[in-house]
Short mmCIF file of C-alpha atoms in Angstrom, two decimals:
data_model
loop_
_atom_site.label_atom_id
_atom_site.label_comp_id
_atom_site.label_asym_id
_atom_site.label_seq_id
_atom_site.Cartn_x
_atom_site.Cartn_y
_atom_site.Cartn_z
CA MET A 30 -83.62 -59.36 -83.49
CA LYS A 31 -85.72 -56.34 -83.26
CA LEU A 32 -85.33 -54.74 -79.69
CA HIS A 33 -87.75 -53.33 -77.38
CA ASP A 34 -88.60 -49.79 -77.80
CA GLY A 35 -87.45 -49.26 -74.00
CA TYR A 36 -83.81 -49.89 -75.72
CA ASN A 37 -83.99 -46.28 -77.12
CA ASP A 38 -85.58 -44.96 -73.86
CA ALA A 39 -82.33 -46.56 -71.82
CA GLN A 40 -80.18 -45.04 -74.29
CA ASP A 41 -81.70 -41.57 -74.01
CA PHE A 42 -81.96 -41.76 -70.00
CA PHE A 43 -78.48 -42.79 -69.01
CA SER A 44 -75.28 -41.59 -70.99
CA GLU A 45 -71.51 -40.93 -70.23
CA ASN A 46 -72.86 -36.97 -69.33
CA ASN A 47 -74.76 -38.68 -66.24
CA ALA A 48 -72.88 -41.50 -65.01
CA ALA A 49 -70.77 -39.60 -62.21
CA THR A 50 -73.99 -38.20 -60.81
CA TYR A 51 -76.35 -41.12 -60.80
CA ASP A 52 -75.66 -42.81 -57.35
CA SER A 53 -76.61 -39.52 -55.45
CA LEU A 54 -79.55 -38.89 -57.65
CA VAL A 55 -81.30 -42.25 -57.57
CA ASN A 56 -80.70 -41.88 -53.81
CA TYR A 57 -82.00 -38.71 -53.17
CA ALA A 58 -84.54 -39.02 -56.19
CA THR A 59 -86.14 -42.30 -54.26
CA PHE A 60 -85.70 -40.39 -50.44
CA GLY A 61 -83.57 -43.36 -49.89
CA GLN A 62 -85.54 -46.26 -50.89
CA ASP A 63 -83.33 -47.42 -53.72
CA LYS A 64 -80.98 -48.67 -50.98
CA ALA A 65 -84.24 -50.15 -49.21
CA TRP A 66 -85.15 -52.16 -52.23
CA LYS A 67 -81.87 -53.30 -53.06
CA ASN A 68 -81.46 -54.42 -49.62
CA GLN A 69 -84.68 -56.58 -50.14
CA ILE A 70 -83.05 -58.02 -53.12
CA THR A 71 -80.15 -59.15 -51.33
CA LYS A 72 -82.26 -60.71 -48.63
CA ILE A 73 -84.25 -62.90 -51.21
CA VAL A 74 -80.62 -64.28 -52.51
CA ASP A 75 -79.26 -64.81 -49.01
CA LYS A 76 -82.52 -66.60 -48.01
CA GLY A 77 -82.37 -69.03 -50.71
CA ARG A 78 -82.05 -72.87 -50.93
CA PHE A 79 -78.38 -72.56 -51.27
CA LYS A 80 -75.60 -69.94 -51.09
CA PRO A 81 -74.99 -68.69 -55.01
CA THR A 82 -71.41 -68.93 -56.68
CA ALA A 83 -72.73 -67.32 -59.78
CA ILE A 84 -74.92 -64.00 -60.04
CA LEU A 85 -76.05 -62.08 -63.27
CA ASP A 86 -77.01 -58.51 -62.64
CA LEU A 87 -78.97 -57.11 -65.43
CA ALA A 88 -78.92 -53.29 -66.16
CA ALA A 89 -76.13 -53.23 -63.34
CA GLY A 90 -75.56 -49.92 -64.07
CA THR A 91 -72.82 -48.13 -62.01
CA GLY A 92 -73.01 -51.39 -59.68
CA ILE A 93 -75.05 -50.53 -56.71
CA LEU A 94 -76.75 -53.62 -56.29
CA SER A 95 -73.82 -55.93 -57.97
CA SER A 96 -71.33 -54.76 -55.28
CA LYS A 97 -74.10 -55.53 -52.28
CA LEU A 98 -74.25 -58.99 -53.97
CA GLU A 99 -70.32 -59.20 -54.22
CA ASN A 100 -69.99 -57.88 -50.79
CA GLY A 101 -66.36 -58.56 -51.03
CA SER A 102 -66.24 -62.41 -51.12
CA ASP A 103 -64.28 -64.48 -53.14
CA ALA A 104 -67.00 -67.06 -53.32
CA VAL A 105 -69.34 -65.44 -55.30
CA SER A 106 -68.84 -64.20 -58.70
CA VAL A 107 -71.03 -61.66 -60.04
CA HIS A 108 -71.57 -60.49 -63.66
CA SER A 109 -72.77 -57.03 -64.33
CA LEU A 110 -74.13 -56.29 -67.52
CA ASP A 111 -75.58 -52.77 -68.62
CA LEU A 112 -75.94 -51.06 -71.78
CA THR A 113 -73.74 -47.89 -70.95
CA ILE A 114 -70.13 -48.60 -70.80
CA ASP A 115 -69.38 -45.55 -68.76
CA TYR A 116 -71.70 -46.79 -65.90
CA LEU A 117 -69.88 -50.03 -65.89
CA LYS A 118 -66.59 -47.95 -65.55
CA LYS A 119 -68.40 -46.70 -62.32
CA ALA A 120 -69.33 -49.94 -61.19
CA LYS A 121 -65.57 -51.30 -61.33
CA GLU A 122 -64.58 -48.57 -59.01
CA LYS A 123 -67.01 -50.25 -56.35
CA SER A 124 -65.53 -53.55 -56.92
CA GLN A 125 -62.55 -55.04 -58.99
CA ARG A 126 -63.89 -58.50 -58.78
CA LEU A 127 -67.08 -57.60 -60.87
CA PHE A 128 -67.36 -59.18 -64.19
CA LEU A 129 -68.51 -56.28 -66.61
CA ILE A 130 -70.49 -56.93 -69.94
CA ASN A 131 -71.75 -54.10 -71.96
CA SER A 132 -74.41 -55.95 -73.54
CA THR A 133 -78.28 -55.90 -73.98
CA ALA A 134 -80.61 -58.30 -71.47
CA GLU A 135 -82.80 -59.09 -74.52
CA VAL A 136 -79.59 -61.41 -75.91
CA LEU A 137 -77.25 -62.68 -73.21
CA PRO A 138 -73.98 -63.67 -74.44
CA PHE A 139 -73.85 -66.62 -71.85
CA GLN A 140 -73.90 -70.27 -72.23
CA ALA A 141 -76.95 -72.03 -70.62
CA GLU A 142 -77.00 -73.15 -67.07
CA ILE A 143 -74.43 -71.25 -65.38
CA PHE A 144 -75.79 -68.83 -62.85
CA ASP A 145 -77.54 -69.16 -59.53
CA TYR A 146 -79.34 -66.10 -59.67
CA VAL A 147 -80.57 -63.60 -62.38
CA VAL A 148 -81.51 -60.40 -60.85
CA SER A 149 -82.23 -57.06 -61.94
CA SER A 150 -83.34 -53.37 -60.90
CA TYR A 151 -85.52 -50.78 -62.76
CA LEU A 152 -84.81 -52.84 -65.94
CA VAL A 153 -88.48 -53.92 -66.94
CA LYS A 154 -89.71 -50.80 -68.38
CA TYR A 155 -86.90 -50.98 -71.03
CA ILE A 156 -87.33 -54.44 -72.19
CA ASP A 157 -89.65 -57.32 -73.89
CA ILE A 158 -90.41 -59.14 -70.29
CA GLU A 159 -91.12 -62.74 -72.32
CA THR A 160 -87.69 -62.36 -74.31
CA VAL A 161 -85.76 -61.51 -71.01
CA ALA A 162 -87.46 -64.02 -69.02
CA GLU A 163 -86.70 -66.92 -71.36
CA GLU A 164 -83.03 -65.89 -71.34
CA SER A 165 -83.21 -65.89 -67.95
CA TRP A 166 -84.37 -69.17 -67.61
CA ARG A 167 -81.70 -70.44 -70.38
CA VAL A 168 -79.00 -69.16 -68.19
CA LEU A 169 -79.88 -70.17 -64.92
CA LYS A 170 -79.22 -73.73 -63.26
CA HIS A 171 -81.92 -75.65 -62.31
CA GLN A 172 -83.27 -74.56 -58.82
CA GLY A 173 -82.19 -70.78 -59.55
CA ILE A 174 -84.03 -67.69 -59.07
CA VAL A 175 -84.60 -64.86 -60.91
CA ILE A 176 -85.72 -61.65 -59.42
CA PHE A 177 -87.07 -58.57 -61.10
CA HIS A 178 -87.49 -54.85 -59.18
CA GLU A 179 -89.01 -51.94 -60.92
CA PHE A 180 -91.24 -48.60 -60.16
CA THR A 181 -95.17 -49.27 -60.24
CA CYS A 182 -97.66 -46.59 -60.84
CA PRO A 183 -99.78 -46.40 -57.46
CA ASN A 184 -103.24 -47.53 -57.34
CA SER A 185 -103.91 -45.05 -54.36
CA SER A 186 -105.86 -41.68 -55.48
CA VAL A 187 -103.71 -39.93 -52.34
CA VAL A 188 -100.74 -41.75 -53.38
CA LYS A 189 -101.30 -41.02 -57.40
CA LYS A 190 -101.50 -37.08 -56.48
CA PHE A 191 -98.29 -37.31 -54.48
CA TRP A 192 -96.51 -39.28 -57.43
CA ARG A 193 -97.65 -36.72 -59.95
CA PHE A 194 -96.61 -33.34 -58.07
CA TYR A 195 -93.11 -35.36 -57.45
CA PHE A 196 -92.76 -35.97 -61.03
CA SER A 197 -93.60 -32.48 -62.02
CA LEU A 198 -90.78 -31.42 -59.37
CA LEU A 199 -88.42 -33.77 -61.42
CA GLU A 200 -89.30 -32.18 -64.52
CA LEU A 201 -88.89 -28.93 -63.09
CA SER A 202 -85.30 -29.88 -61.55
CA GLY A 203 -84.36 -30.68 -65.13
CA LYS A 204 -83.94 -27.55 -66.17
CA LEU A 205 -81.23 -27.05 -63.77
CA LEU A 206 -79.63 -30.68 -63.85
CA LYS A 207 -79.09 -30.72 -67.73
CA GLU A 208 -77.92 -33.90 -67.98
CA TRP A 209 -80.81 -35.17 -66.31
CA GLU A 210 -83.31 -33.42 -68.31
CA PRO A 211 -84.51 -36.00 -70.95
CA THR A 212 -84.77 -38.69 -67.88
CA PHE A 213 -86.96 -36.55 -66.02
CA GLN A 214 -89.14 -35.31 -69.04
CA ARG A 215 -90.32 -38.63 -69.68
CA LEU A 216 -89.41 -40.89 -66.91
CA ASP A 217 -93.20 -40.89 -65.30
CA GLU A 218 -94.56 -41.72 -68.66
CA VAL A 219 -92.52 -44.65 -69.74
CA ILE A 220 -92.97 -46.02 -65.97
CA CYS A 221 -96.91 -45.56 -66.28
CA LYS A 222 -96.74 -47.18 -69.61
CA ASN A 223 -95.84 -50.25 -68.34
CA HIS A 224 -98.04 -50.26 -65.50
CA SER A 225 -99.26 -53.76 -65.73
CA TRP A 226 -95.70 -54.93 -65.51
CA PRO A 227 -95.97 -57.65 -62.31
CA ASP A 228 -98.91 -59.13 -63.82
CA ASP A 229 -97.51 -59.45 -67.09
CA THR A 230 -94.23 -60.65 -65.89
CA SER A 231 -96.03 -63.20 -63.44
CA ARG A 232 -97.74 -64.77 -66.46
CA CYS A 233 -94.42 -64.98 -68.62
CA LEU A 234 -92.61 -66.59 -65.92
CA ARG A 235 -95.60 -69.34 -65.46
CA LYS A 236 -95.90 -69.89 -68.83
CA ILE A 237 -92.16 -70.39 -69.42
CA GLY A 238 -92.08 -72.93 -66.40
CA PHE A 239 -91.10 -71.12 -63.38
CA VAL A 240 -92.54 -71.79 -59.94
CA GLU A 241 -93.07 -70.51 -56.69
CA ILE A 242 -93.71 -66.87 -58.26
CA PHE A 243 -93.94 -64.47 -55.62
CA CYS A 244 -94.36 -60.71 -55.99
CA GLN A 245 -94.39 -57.97 -53.18
CA TYR A 246 -95.05 -54.32 -53.27
CA TYR A 247 -93.07 -51.75 -51.49
CA THR A 248 -93.37 -48.12 -50.46
CA LEU A 249 -96.94 -47.23 -50.96
CA GLY A 250 -97.38 -49.29 -53.94
CA THR A 251 -94.84 -47.37 -56.15
CA SER A 252 -92.35 -50.38 -56.35
CA ALA A 253 -92.67 -54.13 -56.76
CA ILE A 254 -90.23 -57.15 -56.62
CA ILE A 255 -90.94 -60.20 -58.14
CA SER A 256 -88.97 -63.63 -57.81
CA ALA A 257 -89.42 -67.20 -59.01
CA ARG A 258 -87.59 -70.42 -58.96
CA LYS A 259 -86.58 -72.66 -62.21
CA PRO A 260 -87.15 -76.08 -61.22
#
């Protein structure tokens, strides 16, 4: 199958050259909000109708979210899927219990109906959302939950000014942090090209058959989390 154009962006942005610095970079670059956003995802999982036994983390990267969801428990298995093998190696350092899968989210190498939750953070801008939503439906058990988290371009004119200034600083910092230069040069463009992702995602989920679709915006409209249930 033909993969989404974002596949190439993801390969350009994340490599063996920047895997070691990703955790500190994402924390500082989001002013600590990455931790807050991922905590919101874990809260959705914790408040679910049942305790999960199997979770699939798409675009798991270095395992920040996966390790939160696994939380040292033998009762839940977390499968961490990512394109970049060096990022998955860093994830394994966080928890030996994680199951690592080097693959794309658009073609999931799993049987049907085996996961209680399918979660992702910073994935949507790199994928065809309808394809991934359909794959999530396929691998989720009945009553399973899918969760998508991603940056959103702010609507407020004041926040937009700060957003543009912030990304101009990131682009300049890429001159010093060479391993992140390709990312900082184009991240703003890639995010805002997908400005309608919350509406597009909600529409796809509804079309496929998901129910209880809920979207919540965070941090002055610069981030959103969508959750939905497979009946």
